[in-house]
């Protein structure tokens, strides 16, 4: 925590502090919908905003940040390199133009299309040029992390992965920790699929919390930074109110048991990959 940011954080390999809770804007429409979501999140107290070149809403994210009146240095801003493009450094410059900011806090390879290593020199070049303070990866499995570490001059700071009690990729999180990489959870609510699970509902009822809050809190207690997505103000507010309680050991164990992946070291199953 800092004086200007009461959130819990984790320290990245570059020394930066990343909040343990942020807003993701995947599948949020460019324009007023994205601008409202980011504005509501920043008003609530979020200080981590996560977007991507592939989302097509970077310009709206940037407008909302500038309109918020919150100093840029108090906001942790992430975008992701679309690996269908060729040069991460060039694309980072384009992202900065759309976002209307001088730097990124974190720039990730969105997924390892074409292999885990080819884009990394361009990512390092983006960092060395001052376009981003940190660089990292997303949807990389444990074996792909090891391949990348063999050739990297700058180690990845973050690996953003699909993660929830139903996708409890414990071996992948362990591999990240062993490599000094902070794991970050996307789709912690299973894009809403997990909210009606009986075990999740029972724990939520017993703890006086909502199913979404239980799922987000579980991931935070596993040590991950978590970026639930929503474009509804009441859900954005609800998802943020998870920093003032703990799930007990019995609840955590019951949630752990929902895993369907065998606690895999892979980022996605072979059938689930889109590249």
PDB file of N, CA and C in Angstrom, residues 165-225:
ATOM      1  N   UNK A 165     -11.257 -20.762  -9.549  1.00  0.00           N
ATOM      2  CA  UNK A 165     -11.292 -22.083  -8.914  1.00  0.00           C
ATOM      3  C   UNK A 165     -11.546 -23.212  -9.915  1.00  0.00           C
ATOM      4  N   UNK A 166     -12.227 -22.926 -11.007  1.00  0.00           N
ATOM      5  CA  UNK A 166     -12.536 -23.942 -12.004  1.00  0.00           C
ATOM      6  C   UNK A 166     -11.389 -24.128 -12.993  1.00  0.00           C
ATOM      7  N   UNK A 167     -10.516 -23.131 -13.080  1.00  0.00           N
ATOM      8  CA  UNK A 167      -9.298 -23.192 -13.895  1.00  0.00           C
ATOM      9  C   UNK A 167      -8.110 -22.889 -12.982  1.00  0.00           C
ATOM     10  N   UNK A 168      -7.943 -23.742 -11.991  1.00  0.00           N
ATOM     11  CA  UNK A 168      -6.935 -23.524 -10.948  1.00  0.00           C
ATOM     12  C   UNK A 168      -5.588 -24.046 -11.467  1.00  0.00           C
ATOM     13  N   UNK A 169      -4.879 -23.185 -12.199  1.00  0.00           N
ATOM     14  CA  UNK A 169      -3.616 -23.565 -12.851  1.00  0.00           C
ATOM     15  C   UNK A 169      -2.460 -23.443 -11.847  1.00  0.00           C
ATOM     16  N   UNK A 170      -2.545 -24.257 -10.827  1.00  0.00           N
ATOM     17  CA  UNK A 170      -1.607 -24.133  -9.717  1.00  0.00           C
ATOM     18  C   UNK A 170      -0.169 -24.349 -10.151  1.00  0.00           C
ATOM     19  N   UNK A 171       0.082 -25.364 -10.984  1.00  0.00           N
ATOM     20  CA  UNK A 171       1.454 -25.631 -11.414  1.00  0.00           C
ATOM     21  C   UNK A 171       2.000 -24.484 -12.262  1.00  0.00           C
ATOM     22  N   UNK A 172       1.137 -23.816 -13.017  1.00  0.00           N
ATOM     23  CA  UNK A 172       1.577 -22.663 -13.801  1.00  0.00           C
ATOM     24  C   UNK A 172       1.899 -21.481 -12.890  1.00  0.00           C
ATOM     25  N   UNK A 173       1.059 -21.248 -11.890  1.00  0.00           N
ATOM     26  CA  UNK A 173       1.354 -20.172 -10.940  1.00  0.00           C
ATOM     27  C   UNK A 173       2.666 -20.458 -10.208  1.00  0.00           C
ATOM     28  N   UNK A 174       2.878 -21.701  -9.818  1.00  0.00           N
ATOM     29  CA  UNK A 174       4.140 -22.074  -9.155  1.00  0.00           C
ATOM     30  C   UNK A 174       5.329 -21.820 -10.074  1.00  0.00           C
ATOM     31  N   UNK A 175       5.178 -22.143 -11.362  1.00  0.00           N
ATOM     32  CA  UNK A 175       6.259 -21.914 -12.325  1.00  0.00           C
ATOM     33  C   UNK A 175       6.540 -20.428 -12.474  1.00  0.00           C
ATOM     34  N   UNK A 176       5.489 -19.625 -12.466  1.00  0.00           N
ATOM     35  CA  UNK A 176       5.676 -18.171 -12.512  1.00  0.00           C
ATOM     36  C   UNK A 176       6.447 -17.692 -11.289  1.00  0.00           C
ATOM     37  N   UNK A 177       6.029 -18.130 -10.125  1.00  0.00           N
ATOM     38  CA  UNK A 177       6.688 -17.714  -8.888  1.00  0.00           C
ATOM     39  C   UNK A 177       8.161 -18.119  -8.891  1.00  0.00           C
ATOM     40  N   UNK A 178       8.436 -19.328  -9.336  1.00  0.00           N
ATOM     41  CA  UNK A 178       9.815 -19.809  -9.381  1.00  0.00           C
ATOM     42  C   UNK A 178      10.677 -18.951 -10.311  1.00  0.00           C
ATOM     43  N   UNK A 179      10.042 -18.389 -11.346  1.00  0.00           N
ATOM     44  CA  UNK A 179      10.765 -17.571 -12.326  1.00  0.00           C
ATOM     45  C   UNK A 179      10.772 -16.089 -11.961  1.00  0.00           C
ATOM     46  N   UNK A 180      10.164 -15.726 -10.835  1.00  0.00           N
ATOM     47  CA  UNK A 180      10.097 -14.326 -10.449  1.00  0.00           C
ATOM     48  C   UNK A 180       9.088 -13.529 -11.254  1.00  0.00           C
ATOM     49  N   UNK A 181       8.087 -14.219 -11.786  1.00  0.00           N
ATOM     50  CA  UNK A 181       7.044 -13.604 -12.606  1.00  0.00           C
ATOM     51  C   UNK A 181       5.744 -13.576 -11.804  1.00  0.00           C
ATOM     52  N   UNK A 182       5.097 -12.425 -11.723  1.00  0.00           N
ATOM     53  CA  UNK A 182       3.824 -12.331 -11.014  1.00  0.00           C
ATOM     54  C   UNK A 182       2.709 -12.811 -11.940  1.00  0.00           C
ATOM     55  N   UNK A 183       1.912 -13.760 -11.462  1.00  0.00           N
ATOM     56  CA  UNK A 183       0.754 -14.234 -12.224  1.00  0.00           C
ATOM     57  C   UNK A 183      -0.422 -13.291 -12.004  1.00  0.00           C
ATOM     58  N   UNK A 184      -1.141 -13.026 -13.083  1.00  0.00           N
ATOM     59  CA  UNK A 184      -2.310 -12.148 -13.026  1.00  0.00           C
ATOM     60  C   UNK A 184      -3.497 -12.893 -13.624  1.00  0.00           C
ATOM     61  N   UNK A 185      -4.636 -12.835 -12.943  1.00  0.00           N
ATOM     62  CA  UNK A 185      -5.799 -13.625 -13.328  1.00  0.00           C
ATOM     63  C   UNK A 185      -6.773 -12.819 -14.170  1.00  0.00           C
ATOM     64  N   UNK A 186      -7.057 -13.342 -15.391  1.00  0.00           N
ATOM     65  CA  UNK A 186      -8.187 -12.809 -16.130  1.00  0.00           C
ATOM     66  C   UNK A 186      -9.326 -13.835 -16.107  1.00  0.00           C
ATOM     67  N   UNK A 187     -10.536 -13.378 -16.381  1.00  0.00           N
ATOM     68  CA  UNK A 187     -11.750 -14.208 -16.318  1.00  0.00           C
ATOM     69  C   UNK A 187     -11.890 -14.927 -14.981  1.00  0.00           C
ATOM     70  N   UNK A 188     -11.697 -14.215 -13.839  1.00  0.00           N
ATOM     71  CA  UNK A 188     -11.829 -14.879 -12.541  1.00  0.00           C
ATOM     72  C   UNK A 188     -13.259 -15.314 -12.248  1.00  0.00           C
ATOM     73  N   UNK A 189     -14.222 -14.759 -12.986  1.00  0.00           N
ATOM     74  CA  UNK A 189     -15.628 -15.129 -12.802  1.00  0.00           C
ATOM     75  C   UNK A 189     -16.097 -16.096 -13.889  1.00  0.00           C
ATOM     76  N   UNK A 190     -15.152 -16.545 -14.739  1.00  0.00           N
ATOM     77  CA  UNK A 190     -15.526 -17.426 -15.830  1.00  0.00           C
ATOM     78  C   UNK A 190     -16.470 -16.759 -16.799  1.00  0.00           C
ATOM     79  N   UNK A 191     -16.268 -15.450 -17.031  1.00  0.00           N
ATOM     80  CA  UNK A 191     -17.187 -14.618 -17.831  1.00  0.00           C
ATOM     81  C   UNK A 191     -18.628 -14.827 -17.370  1.00  0.00           C
ATOM     82  N   UNK A 192     -18.782 -14.941 -16.050  1.00  0.00           N
ATOM     83  CA  UNK A 192     -20.101 -15.068 -15.436  1.00  0.00           C
ATOM     84  C   UNK A 192     -20.586 -16.482 -15.239  1.00  0.00           C
ATOM     85  N   UNK A 193     -19.913 -17.461 -15.868  1.00  0.00           N
ATOM     86  CA  UNK A 193     -20.394 -18.850 -15.800  1.00  0.00           C
ATOM     87  C   UNK A 193     -20.330 -19.419 -14.388  1.00  0.00           C
ATOM     88  N   UNK A 194     -19.395 -18.939 -13.590  1.00  0.00           N
ATOM     89  CA  UNK A 194     -19.145 -19.562 -12.291  1.00  0.00           C
ATOM     90  C   UNK A 194     -19.991 -18.982 -11.162  1.00  0.00           C
ATOM     91  N   UNK A 195     -20.719 -17.922 -11.446  1.00  0.00           N
ATOM     92  CA  UNK A 195     -21.427 -17.222 -10.364  1.00  0.00           C
ATOM     93  C   UNK A 195     -22.556 -18.046  -9.767  1.00  0.00           C
ATOM     94  N   UNK A 196     -23.144 -18.952 -10.558  1.00  0.00           N
ATOM     95  CA  UNK A 196     -24.266 -19.735 -10.062  1.00  0.00           C
ATOM     96  C   UNK A 196     -23.890 -21.108  -9.545  1.00  0.00           C
ATOM     97  N   UNK A 197     -22.593 -21.398  -9.435  1.00  0.00           N
ATOM     98  CA  UNK A 197     -22.185 -22.706  -8.930  1.00  0.00           C
ATOM     99  C   UNK A 197     -22.635 -22.876  -7.475  1.00  0.00           C
ATOM    100  N   UNK A 198     -23.197 -24.024  -7.116  1.00  0.00           N
ATOM    101  CA  UNK A 198     -23.712 -24.214  -5.759  1.00  0.00           C
ATOM    102  C   UNK A 198     -22.668 -24.030  -4.660  1.00  0.00           C
ATOM    103  N   UNK A 199     -21.443 -24.501  -4.883  1.00  0.00           N
ATOM    104  CA  UNK A 199     -20.392 -24.342  -3.872  1.00  0.00           C
ATOM    105  C   UNK A 199     -20.056 -22.864  -3.685  1.00  0.00           C
ATOM    106  N   UNK A 200     -19.919 -22.148  -4.792  1.00  0.00           N
ATOM    107  CA  UNK A 200     -19.622 -20.715  -4.716  1.00  0.00           C
ATOM    108  C   UNK A 200     -20.764 -19.980  -4.024  1.00  0.00           C
ATOM    109  N   UNK A 201     -22.005 -20.320  -4.376  1.00  0.00           N
ATOM    110  CA  UNK A 201     -23.160 -19.660  -3.756  1.00  0.00           C
ATOM    111  C   UNK A 201     -23.234 -19.948  -2.257  1.00  0.00           C
ATOM    112  N   UNK A 202     -22.922 -21.184  -1.870  1.00  0.00           N
ATOM    113  CA  UNK A 202     -22.975 -21.538  -0.441  1.00  0.00           C
ATOM    114  C   UNK A 202     -21.943 -20.746   0.350  1.00  0.00           C
ATOM    115  N   UNK A 203     -20.731 -20.654  -0.173  1.00  0.00           N
ATOM    116  CA  UNK A 203     -19.675 -19.911   0.527  1.00  0.00           C
ATOM    117  C   UNK A 203     -20.022 -18.426   0.581  1.00  0.00           C
ATOM    118  N   UNK A 204     -20.576 -17.908  -0.506  1.00  0.00           N
ATOM    119  CA  UNK A 204     -20.974 -16.501  -0.525  1.00  0.00           C
ATOM    120  C   UNK A 204     -22.032 -16.224   0.535  1.00  0.00           C
ATOM    121  N   UNK A 205     -23.028 -17.091   0.607  1.00  0.00           N
ATOM    122  CA  UNK A 205     -24.096 -16.901   1.596  1.00  0.00           C
ATOM    123  C   UNK A 205     -23.559 -16.965   3.023  1.00  0.00           C
ATOM    124  N   UNK A 206     -22.674 -17.933   3.274  1.00  0.00           N
ATOM    125  CA  UNK A 206     -22.128 -18.114   4.623  1.00  0.00           C
ATOM    126  C   UNK A 206     -21.236 -16.945   5.042  1.00  0.00           C
ATOM    127  N   UNK A 207     -20.580 -16.305   4.059  1.00  0.00           N
ATOM    128  CA  UNK A 207     -19.650 -15.218   4.387  1.00  0.00           C
ATOM    129  C   UNK A 207     -20.277 -13.837   4.246  1.00  0.00           C
ATOM    130  N   UNK A 208     -21.537 -13.790   3.836  1.00  0.00           N
ATOM    131  CA  UNK A 208     -22.193 -12.505   3.674  1.00  0.00           C
ATOM    132  C   UNK A 208     -21.654 -11.697   2.512  1.00  0.00           C
ATOM    133  N   UNK A 209     -21.171 -12.404   1.495  1.00  0.00           N
ATOM    134  CA  UNK A 209     -20.609 -11.769   0.311  1.00  0.00           C
ATOM    135  C   UNK A 209     -21.326 -12.281  -0.929  1.00  0.00           C
ATOM    136  N   UNK A 210     -21.020 -11.706  -2.070  1.00  0.00           N
ATOM    137  CA  UNK A 210     -21.613 -12.174  -3.322  1.00  0.00           C
ATOM    138  C   UNK A 210     -20.718 -13.247  -3.940  1.00  0.00           C
ATOM    139  N   UNK A 211     -21.256 -14.074  -4.854  1.00  0.00           N
ATOM    140  CA  UNK A 211     -20.410 -15.055  -5.534  1.00  0.00           C
ATOM    141  C   UNK A 211     -19.219 -14.417  -6.236  1.00  0.00           C
ATOM    142  N   UNK A 212     -19.416 -13.276  -6.874  1.00  0.00           N
ATOM    143  CA  UNK A 212     -18.297 -12.620  -7.556  1.00  0.00           C
ATOM    144  C   UNK A 212     -17.208 -12.237  -6.563  1.00  0.00           C
ATOM    145  N   UNK A 213     -17.597 -11.706  -5.432  1.00  0.00           N
ATOM    146  CA  UNK A 213     -16.608 -11.311  -4.425  1.00  0.00           C
ATOM    147  C   UNK A 213     -15.842 -12.519  -3.896  1.00  0.00           C
ATOM    148  N   UNK A 214     -16.515 -13.633  -3.727  1.00  0.00           N
ATOM    149  CA  UNK A 214     -15.840 -14.856  -3.270  1.00  0.00           C
ATOM    150  C   UNK A 214     -14.805 -15.313  -4.291  1.00  0.00           C
ATOM    151  N   UNK A 215     -15.159 -15.315  -5.568  1.00  0.00           N
ATOM    152  CA  UNK A 215     -14.246 -15.781  -6.607  1.00  0.00           C
ATOM    153  C   UNK A 215     -13.031 -14.859  -6.737  1.00  0.00           C
ATOM    154  N   UNK A 216     -13.261 -13.561  -6.673  1.00  0.00           N
ATOM    155  CA  UNK A 216     -12.144 -12.609  -6.777  1.00  0.00           C
ATOM    156  C   UNK A 216     -11.242 -12.719  -5.553  1.00  0.00           C
ATOM    157  N   UNK A 217     -11.855 -12.816  -4.386  1.00  0.00           N
ATOM    158  CA  UNK A 217     -11.062 -12.897  -3.154  1.00  0.00           C
ATOM    159  C   UNK A 217     -10.209 -14.165  -3.137  1.00  0.00           C
ATOM    160  N   UNK A 218     -10.764 -15.278  -3.636  1.00  0.00           N
ATOM    161  CA  UNK A 218      -9.999 -16.530  -3.690  1.00  0.00           C
ATOM    162  C   UNK A 218      -8.721 -16.333  -4.494  1.00  0.00           C
ATOM    163  N   UNK A 219      -8.825 -15.683  -5.662  1.00  0.00           N
ATOM    164  CA  UNK A 219      -7.640 -15.483  -6.494  1.00  0.00           C
ATOM    165  C   UNK A 219      -6.641 -14.551  -5.826  1.00  0.00           C
ATOM    166  N   UNK A 220      -7.130 -13.520  -5.146  1.00  0.00           N
ATOM    167  CA  UNK A 220      -6.229 -12.615  -4.433  1.00  0.00           C
ATOM    168  C   UNK A 220      -5.492 -13.370  -3.330  1.00  0.00           C
ATOM    169  N   UNK A 221      -6.196 -14.244  -2.624  1.00  0.00           N
ATOM    170  CA  UNK A 221      -5.546 -15.007  -1.558  1.00  0.00           C
ATOM    171  C   UNK A 221      -4.537 -16.013  -2.097  1.00  0.00           C
ATOM    172  N   UNK A 222      -4.631 -16.340  -3.373  1.00  0.00           N
ATOM    173  CA  UNK A 222      -3.611 -17.176  -4.001  1.00  0.00           C
ATOM    174  C   UNK A 222      -2.389 -16.356  -4.421  1.00  0.00           C
ATOM    175  N   UNK A 223      -2.429 -15.039  -4.194  1.00  0.00           N
ATOM    176  CA  UNK A 223      -1.277 -14.191  -4.480  1.00  0.00           C
ATOM    177  C   UNK A 223      -1.284 -13.551  -5.846  1.00  0.00           C
ATOM    178  N   UNK A 224      -2.394 -13.710  -6.590  1.00  0.00           N
ATOM    179  CA  UNK A 224      -2.448 -13.156  -7.930  1.00  0.00           C
ATOM    180  C   UNK A 224      -3.003 -11.736  -7.926  1.00  0.00           C
ATOM    181  N   UNK A 225      -2.593 -10.961  -8.908  1.00  0.00           N
ATOM    182  CA  UNK A 225      -3.305  -9.745  -9.272  1.00  0.00           C
ATOM    183  C   UNK A 225      -4.507 -10.194 -10.107  1.00  0.00           C
TER     184      UNK A 225
END
